[in-house]
């Protein structure tokens, strides 16, 4: 549950919309700050979590997508330059840049290592977090687009295979499980992985112990009958929040049973979502903003 929540500080509960770089996509929290990956401007923006003010914007690689925090550093996966950038969280300075596979998307930290899913080379790279050295490269499914650590295992969402792969920390496959169409990103509720299925407007709830799908929940049609396109998810301790790329909304589901609690308007093309302990932050890719709910 502690890993699922990542609840590290006391936030001030105020909402708003804040300008960042061009094409904001991935998002992470370091305890006091929100880090937003700007896909089109090759940078990350650091915001104060309390009030949304910009602390700094720092250059990374080309077409950055995924981001994670390792306790002292921010790691960014650069899809266009086939590497990851390691930044010092305190001041945004670049510590190192390390080559991985082709088209890296998601990035996750397991306490010792950083794991990167390489969408175009269909594999996962494991790096030693202390120095960025490659520990190993392991096969995944077709077009792995996201990666998540549940405290025991690494989970990889295979966008073109409609599956998630569960890896042991030595890189061996513990299981591969069918979910919906176009699985993108995931969140963890302490017992289950929630997988957003971009292409069929559903979210799959997968039990981490055995990979059983214990629920599939429809997000439904967006305004005018358009598809919603669930693309990212975050857990707040009770609810799962889903960013819907096509409908400019986020959907709130009750984690216990998947019941719909509400749907809320955000900016255009919401692509990432994170919970800060009090508020939910959403990246709006087409607007160059983040929304705080």
CSV table of C-alpha atoms in Angstrom, one decimal:
chain,number,residue,atom,x,y,z
A,1,UNK,CA,0.0,0.0,0.0
A,2,UNK,CA,2.9,2.4,0.8
A,3,UNK,CA,4.3,1.7,-2.7
A,4,UNK,CA,0.9,2.2,-4.3
A,5,UNK,CA,0.3,5.5,-2.6
A,6,UNK,CA,3.7,7.2,-2.8
A,7,UNK,CA,2.3,9.6,-0.2
A,8,UNK,CA,5.3,11.5,1.0
A,9,UNK,CA,4.2,15.0,2.0
A,10,UNK,CA,1.3,17.2,3.2
A,11,UNK,CA,-0.1,19.1,0.2
A,12,UNK,CA,-2.1,22.3,0.2
A,13,UNK,CA,-5.4,21.3,-1.4
A,14,UNK,CA,-5.8,23.9,-4.1
A,15,UNK,CA,-6.6,23.2,-7.8
A,16,UNK,CA,-5.7,25.1,-10.9
A,17,UNK,CA,-4.1,24.8,-14.4
A,18,UNK,CA,-0.4,25.5,-14.9
A,19,UNK,CA,1.6,26.1,-18.0
A,20,UNK,CA,4.6,23.8,-18.6
A,21,UNK,CA,6.4,22.9,-21.9
A,22,UNK,CA,5.2,21.7,-25.2
A,23,UNK,CA,3.5,18.3,-25.3
A,24,UNK,CA,3.4,17.4,-21.6
A,25,UNK,CA,3.2,13.6,-21.3
A,26,UNK,CA,4.6,11.7,-18.3
A,27,UNK,CA,4.4,12.9,-14.8
A,28,UNK,CA,5.9,12.0,-11.4
A,29,UNK,CA,6.2,13.3,-7.9
A,30,UNK,CA,9.4,13.5,-5.7
A,31,UNK,CA,7.7,14.3,-2.5
A,32,UNK,CA,7.6,18.1,-2.7
A,33,UNK,CA,7.6,18.7,-6.5
A,34,UNK,CA,5.8,17.5,-9.6
A,35,UNK,CA,8.0,16.7,-12.6
A,36,UNK,CA,6.4,16.9,-16.0
A,37,UNK,CA,8.0,15.5,-19.2
A,38,UNK,CA,7.5,17.8,-22.2
A,39,UNK,CA,7.6,15.5,-25.2
A,40,UNK,CA,7.8,18.2,-27.9
A,41,UNK,CA,10.3,20.5,-26.3
A,42,UNK,CA,12.8,17.8,-25.0
A,43,UNK,CA,12.6,19.0,-21.4
A,44,UNK,CA,11.1,18.4,-18.0
A,45,UNK,CA,9.4,21.0,-15.9
A,46,UNK,CA,9.6,21.0,-12.1
A,47,UNK,CA,6.6,22.5,-10.2
A,48,UNK,CA,6.0,23.1,-6.6
A,49,UNK,CA,3.3,20.6,-5.6
A,50,UNK,CA,1.8,23.1,-3.1
A,51,UNK,CA,1.0,25.9,-5.5
A,52,UNK,CA,2.0,24.8,-9.1
A,53,UNK,CA,4.7,27.5,-9.4
A,54,UNK,CA,7.5,26.6,-11.8
A,55,UNK,CA,10.8,25.9,-10.1
A,56,UNK,CA,12.7,25.1,-13.2
A,57,UNK,CA,12.8,23.6,-16.7
A,58,UNK,CA,15.6,21.3,-17.7
A,59,UNK,CA,16.8,19.9,-21.0
A,60,UNK,CA,16.8,16.1,-21.5
A,61,UNK,CA,16.8,14.0,-24.6
A,62,UNK,CA,14.6,13.9,-27.7
A,63,UNK,CA,10.9,13.1,-27.4
A,64,UNK,CA,10.9,12.2,-23.7
A,65,UNK,CA,8.0,10.1,-22.5
A,66,UNK,CA,8.4,8.3,-19.2
A,67,UNK,CA,9.6,9.5,-15.9
A,68,UNK,CA,10.2,8.2,-12.4
A,69,UNK,CA,11.8,9.2,-9.1
A,70,UNK,CA,14.4,7.0,-7.3
A,71,UNK,CA,14.6,8.8,-4.0
A,72,UNK,CA,17.1,11.4,-5.0
A,73,UNK,CA,17.1,11.5,-8.8
A,74,UNK,CA,14.6,11.9,-11.7
A,75,UNK,CA,14.9,9.5,-14.6
A,76,UNK,CA,13.5,10.3,-18.0
A,77,UNK,CA,13.1,7.9,-20.9
A,78,UNK,CA,13.9,9.7,-24.2
A,79,UNK,CA,12.0,7.8,-27.0
A,80,UNK,CA,13.7,9.8,-29.8
A,81,UNK,CA,17.3,9.4,-28.7
A,82,UNK,CA,17.2,5.8,-27.3
A,83,UNK,CA,18.5,6.7,-23.9
A,84,UNK,CA,17.5,7.8,-20.4
A,85,UNK,CA,18.6,11.0,-18.6
A,86,UNK,CA,19.3,11.0,-14.9
A,87,UNK,CA,18.7,14.4,-13.1
A,88,UNK,CA,19.5,15.4,-9.6
A,89,UNK,CA,16.1,16.1,-8.1
A,90,UNK,CA,17.3,18.9,-5.9
A,91,UNK,CA,18.4,21.2,-8.7
A,92,UNK,CA,17.7,19.5,-12.1
A,93,UNK,CA,21.4,19.1,-13.1
A,94,UNK,CA,22.1,16.2,-15.4
A,95,UNK,CA,24.0,13.4,-13.7
A,96,UNK,CA,24.3,11.1,-16.7
A,97,UNK,CA,22.7,9.9,-19.9
A,98,UNK,CA,22.6,6.2,-20.6
A,99,UNK,CA,21.8,4.2,-23.7
A,100,UNK,CA,19.0,1.6,-23.6
A,101,UNK,CA,16.9,-0.1,-26.3
A,102,UNK,CA,15.0,1.5,-29.2
A,103,UNK,CA,12.1,3.8,-28.5
A,104,UNK,CA,12.1,3.8,-24.7
A,105,UNK,CA,8.8,4.8,-23.2
A,106,UNK,CA,8.1,3.8,-19.6
A,107,UNK,CA,10.5,3.8,-16.7
A,108,UNK,CA,10.3,2.4,-13.2
A,109,UNK,CA,12.4,2.1,-10.0
A,110,UNK,CA,12.6,-1.0,-7.9
A,111,UNK,CA,14.7,0.3,-5.0
A,112,UNK,CA,18.0,-0.6,-6.6
A,113,UNK,CA,17.5,-0.6,-10.3
A,114,UNK,CA,15.8,1.5,-13.0
A,115,UNK,CA,13.8,-0.5,-15.6
A,116,UNK,CA,13.1,0.9,-19.0
A,117,UNK,CA,10.6,-0.6,-21.5
A,118,UNK,CA,11.8,-0.2,-25.1
A,119,UNK,CA,8.7,-0.1,-27.4
A,120,UNK,CA,10.5,-0.5,-30.7
A,121,UNK,CA,13.0,-3.2,-29.7
A,122,UNK,CA,10.3,-5.1,-27.8
A,123,UNK,CA,12.4,-5.5,-24.7
A,124,UNK,CA,13.2,-4.2,-21.2
A,125,UNK,CA,16.5,-2.7,-20.0
A,126,UNK,CA,17.6,-3.0,-16.4
A,127,UNK,CA,20.0,-0.3,-15.2
A,128,UNK,CA,21.9,0.0,-11.9
A,129,UNK,CA,20.4,3.2,-10.5
A,130,UNK,CA,23.7,4.3,-8.8
A,131,UNK,CA,25.7,4.6,-12.0
A,132,UNK,CA,23.4,3.8,-14.9
A,133,UNK,CA,25.3,0.7,-16.0
A,134,UNK,CA,23.3,-2.0,-17.8
A,135,UNK,CA,22.5,-5.0,-15.8
A,136,UNK,CA,20.6,-6.8,-18.4
A,137,UNK,CA,18.1,-6.7,-21.3
A,138,UNK,CA,15.1,-9.0,-21.3
A,139,UNK,CA,12.4,-9.7,-23.9
A,140,UNK,CA,8.9,-8.4,-23.4
A,141,UNK,CA,5.8,-8.6,-25.5
A,142,UNK,CA,4.9,-6.7,-28.7
A,143,UNK,CA,5.5,-2.9,-28.4
A,144,UNK,CA,6.0,-2.6,-24.6
A,145,UNK,CA,4.7,0.9,-23.8
A,146,UNK,CA,4.7,1.0,-20.0
A,147,UNK,CA,6.3,-0.5,-17.0
A,148,UNK,CA,5.5,-0.6,-13.2
A,149,UNK,CA,6.9,-2.0,-10.0
A,150,UNK,CA,4.5,-3.5,-7.5
A,151,UNK,CA,7.0,-4.0,-4.7
A,152,UNK,CA,7.8,-7.5,-5.8
A,153,UNK,CA,7.6,-7.8,-9.5
A,154,UNK,CA,8.0,-5.6,-12.7
A,155,UNK,CA,4.9,-5.3,-14.9
A,156,UNK,CA,5.1,-4.5,-18.6
A,157,UNK,CA,2.2,-3.4,-20.7
A,158,UNK,CA,2.5,-4.7,-24.3
A,159,UNK,CA,0.5,-2.2,-26.4
A,160,UNK,CA,0.2,-4.3,-29.6
A,161,UNK,CA,-0.2,-7.7,-27.9
A,162,UNK,CA,-3.1,-6.9,-25.6
A,163,UNK,CA,-1.2,-8.4,-22.7
A,164,UNK,CA,0.8,-7.5,-19.6
A,165,UNK,CA,4.0,-9.4,-18.7
A,166,UNK,CA,5.1,-10.0,-15.1
A,167,UNK,CA,8.8,-10.2,-14.6
A,168,UNK,CA,10.8,-11.4,-11.7
A,169,UNK,CA,13.6,-9.0,-10.6
A,170,UNK,CA,16.2,-11.2,-12.4
A,171,UNK,CA,14.3,-10.5,-15.7
A,172,UNK,CA,12.8,-13.9,-16.0
A,173,UNK,CA,9.1,-14.0,-17.1
A,174,UNK,CA,6.8,-14.9,-14.2
A,175,UNK,CA,3.7,-14.8,-16.5
A,176,UNK,CA,2.0,-13.1,-19.4
A,177,UNK,CA,-1.7,-12.2,-19.1
A,178,UNK,CA,-4.3,-11.0,-21.5
A,179,UNK,CA,-6.0,-7.7,-20.8
A,180,UNK,CA,-7.8,-5.3,-23.2
A,181,UNK,CA,-6.8,-3.8,-26.5
A,182,UNK,CA,-3.9,-1.4,-26.6
A,183,UNK,CA,-2.8,-1.5,-22.9
A,184,UNK,CA,-0.9,1.6,-22.1
A,185,UNK,CA,-0.1,2.6,-18.5
A,186,UNK,CA,-0.7,1.1,-15.1
A,187,UNK,CA,-1.2,1.9,-11.4
A,188,UNK,CA,-1.1,-0.3,-8.3
A,189,UNK,CA,-3.7,-0.3,-5.5
A,190,UNK,CA,-1.7,-2.5,-3.1
A,191,UNK,CA,-3.2,-5.8,-4.4
A,192,UNK,CA,-4.0,-5.2,-8.1
A,193,UNK,CA,-2.5,-3.7,-11.1
A,194,UNK,CA,-4.9,-1.4,-13.1
A,195,UNK,CA,-4.2,-1.3,-16.8
A,196,UNK,CA,-5.6,1.3,-19.2
A,197,UNK,CA,-6.7,-0.2,-22.5
A,198,UNK,CA,-6.6,2.7,-25.0
A,199,UNK,CA,-8.2,1.0,-27.9
A,200,UNK,CA,-11.3,-0.5,-26.3
A,201,UNK,CA,-12.2,2.2,-23.7
A,202,UNK,CA,-11.8,-0.2,-20.7
A,203,UNK,CA,-9.6,-0.6,-17.7
A,204,UNK,CA,-8.5,-4.1,-16.5
A,205,UNK,CA,-7.9,-4.9,-12.9
A,206,UNK,CA,-5.3,-7.7,-12.6
A,207,UNK,CA,-4.5,-9.5,-9.3
A,208,UNK,CA,-0.7,-9.3,-8.8
A,209,UNK,CA,-0.4,-12.7,-7.1
A,210,UNK,CA,-1.5,-14.8,-10.0
A,211,UNK,CA,-2.3,-12.4,-12.9
A,212,UNK,CA,-6.0,-13.2,-12.8
A,213,UNK,CA,-8.2,-10.4,-14.3
A,214,UNK,CA,-10.7,-9.7,-11.5
A,215,UNK,CA,-12.5,-7.0,-13.3
A,216,UNK,CA,-12.9,-5.1,-16.6
A,217,UNK,CA,-14.6,-1.7,-16.4
A,218,UNK,CA,-15.9,0.3,-19.3
A,219,UNK,CA,-15.0,4.0,-19.4
A,220,UNK,CA,-17.7,4.7,-21.9
A,221,UNK,CA,-18.1,7.2,-24.7
A,222,UNK,CA,-16.9,10.7,-24.5
A,223,UNK,CA,-18.7,13.9,-25.7
A,224,UNK,CA,-20.6,13.4,-28.9
A,225,UNK,CA,-20.1,9.6,-28.8
A,226,UNK,CA,-16.4,9.8,-29.3
A,227,UNK,CA,-14.1,7.2,-27.7
A,228,UNK,CA,-12.5,8.3,-24.4
A,229,UNK,CA,-9.1,6.6,-24.9
A,230,UNK,CA,-8.0,5.7,-21.4
A,231,UNK,CA,-4.2,6.1,-21.4
A,232,UNK,CA,-2.9,6.6,-17.8
A,233,UNK,CA,-3.9,5.8,-14.2
A,234,UNK,CA,-3.2,6.8,-10.6
A,235,UNK,CA,-4.4,5.4,-7.3
A,236,UNK,CA,-5.3,7.7,-4.4
A,237,UNK,CA,-5.8,5.2,-1.6
A,238,UNK,CA,-9.5,4.6,-2.4
A,239,UNK,CA,-10.1,5.4,-6.0
A,240,UNK,CA,-8.4,4.9,-9.3
A,241,UNK,CA,-8.1,8.0,-11.6
A,242,UNK,CA,-8.0,7.4,-15.4
A,243,UNK,CA,-6.8,10.0,-17.9
A,244,UNK,CA,-8.9,9.8,-21.1
A,245,UNK,CA,-6.8,11.0,-24.0
A,246,UNK,CA,-9.7,11.6,-26.5
A,247,UNK,CA,-12.4,13.1,-24.4
A,248,UNK,CA,-10.4,15.7,-22.3
A,249,UNK,CA,-11.6,14.1,-19.1
A,250,UNK,CA,-10.5,12.0,-16.1
A,251,UNK,CA,-12.6,9.3,-14.7
A,252,UNK,CA,-12.7,8.3,-11.1
A,253,UNK,CA,-13.4,4.7,-10.2
A,254,UNK,CA,-13.9,3.1,-6.8
A,255,UNK,CA,-11.0,0.6,-6.5
A,256,UNK,CA,-12.9,-1.9,-4.5
A,257,UNK,CA,-15.4,-2.7,-7.3
A,258,UNK,CA,-14.6,-0.4,-10.2
A,259,UNK,CA,-17.8,1.6,-9.8
A,260,UNK,CA,-17.9,4.9,-11.5
A,261,UNK,CA,-17.7,7.8,-9.1
A,262,UNK,CA,-17.4,10.7,-11.5
A,263,UNK,CA,-15.9,12.1,-14.7
A,264,UNK,CA,-14.2,15.5,-14.7
A,265,UNK,CA,-13.1,17.9,-17.4
A,266,UNK,CA,-9.4,18.7,-17.8
A,267,UNK,CA,-7.3,20.0,-20.7
A,268,UNK,CA,-7.0,18.6,-24.2
A,269,UNK,CA,-5.4,15.2,-24.7
A,270,UNK,CA,-4.7,14.3,-21.1
A,271,UNK,CA,-1.8,11.9,-21.1
A,272,UNK,CA,-0.5,11.4,-17.6
A,273,UNK,CA,-1.8,11.4,-14.1
A,274,UNK,CA,-0.3,11.3,-10.6
A,275,UNK,CA,-1.6,11.6,-7.0
A,276,UNK,CA,0.3,13.8,-4.6
A,277,UNK,CA,-1.3,12.8,-1.3
A,278,UNK,CA,-4.2,15.2,-1.6
A,279,UNK,CA,-4.7,16.3,-5.2
A,280,UNK,CA,-4.5,14.6,-8.6
A,281,UNK,CA,-2.4,16.1,-11.4
A,282,UNK,CA,-3.1,15.6,-15.1
A,283,UNK,CA,-0.8,16.5,-18.0
A,284,UNK,CA,-2.7,18.0,-21.0
A,285,UNK,CA,-0.6,17.1,-24.0
A,286,UNK,CA,-2.2,19.4,-26.6
A,287,UNK,CA,-2.5,22.4,-24.3
A,288,UNK,CA,1.0,22.6,-22.8
A,289,UNK,CA,-0.5,22.6,-19.3
A,290,UNK,CA,-1.2,20.4,-16.2
A,291,UNK,CA,-4.4,20.4,-14.3
A,292,UNK,CA,-4.6,20.0,-10.5
A,293,UNK,CA,-7.8,18.5,-9.1
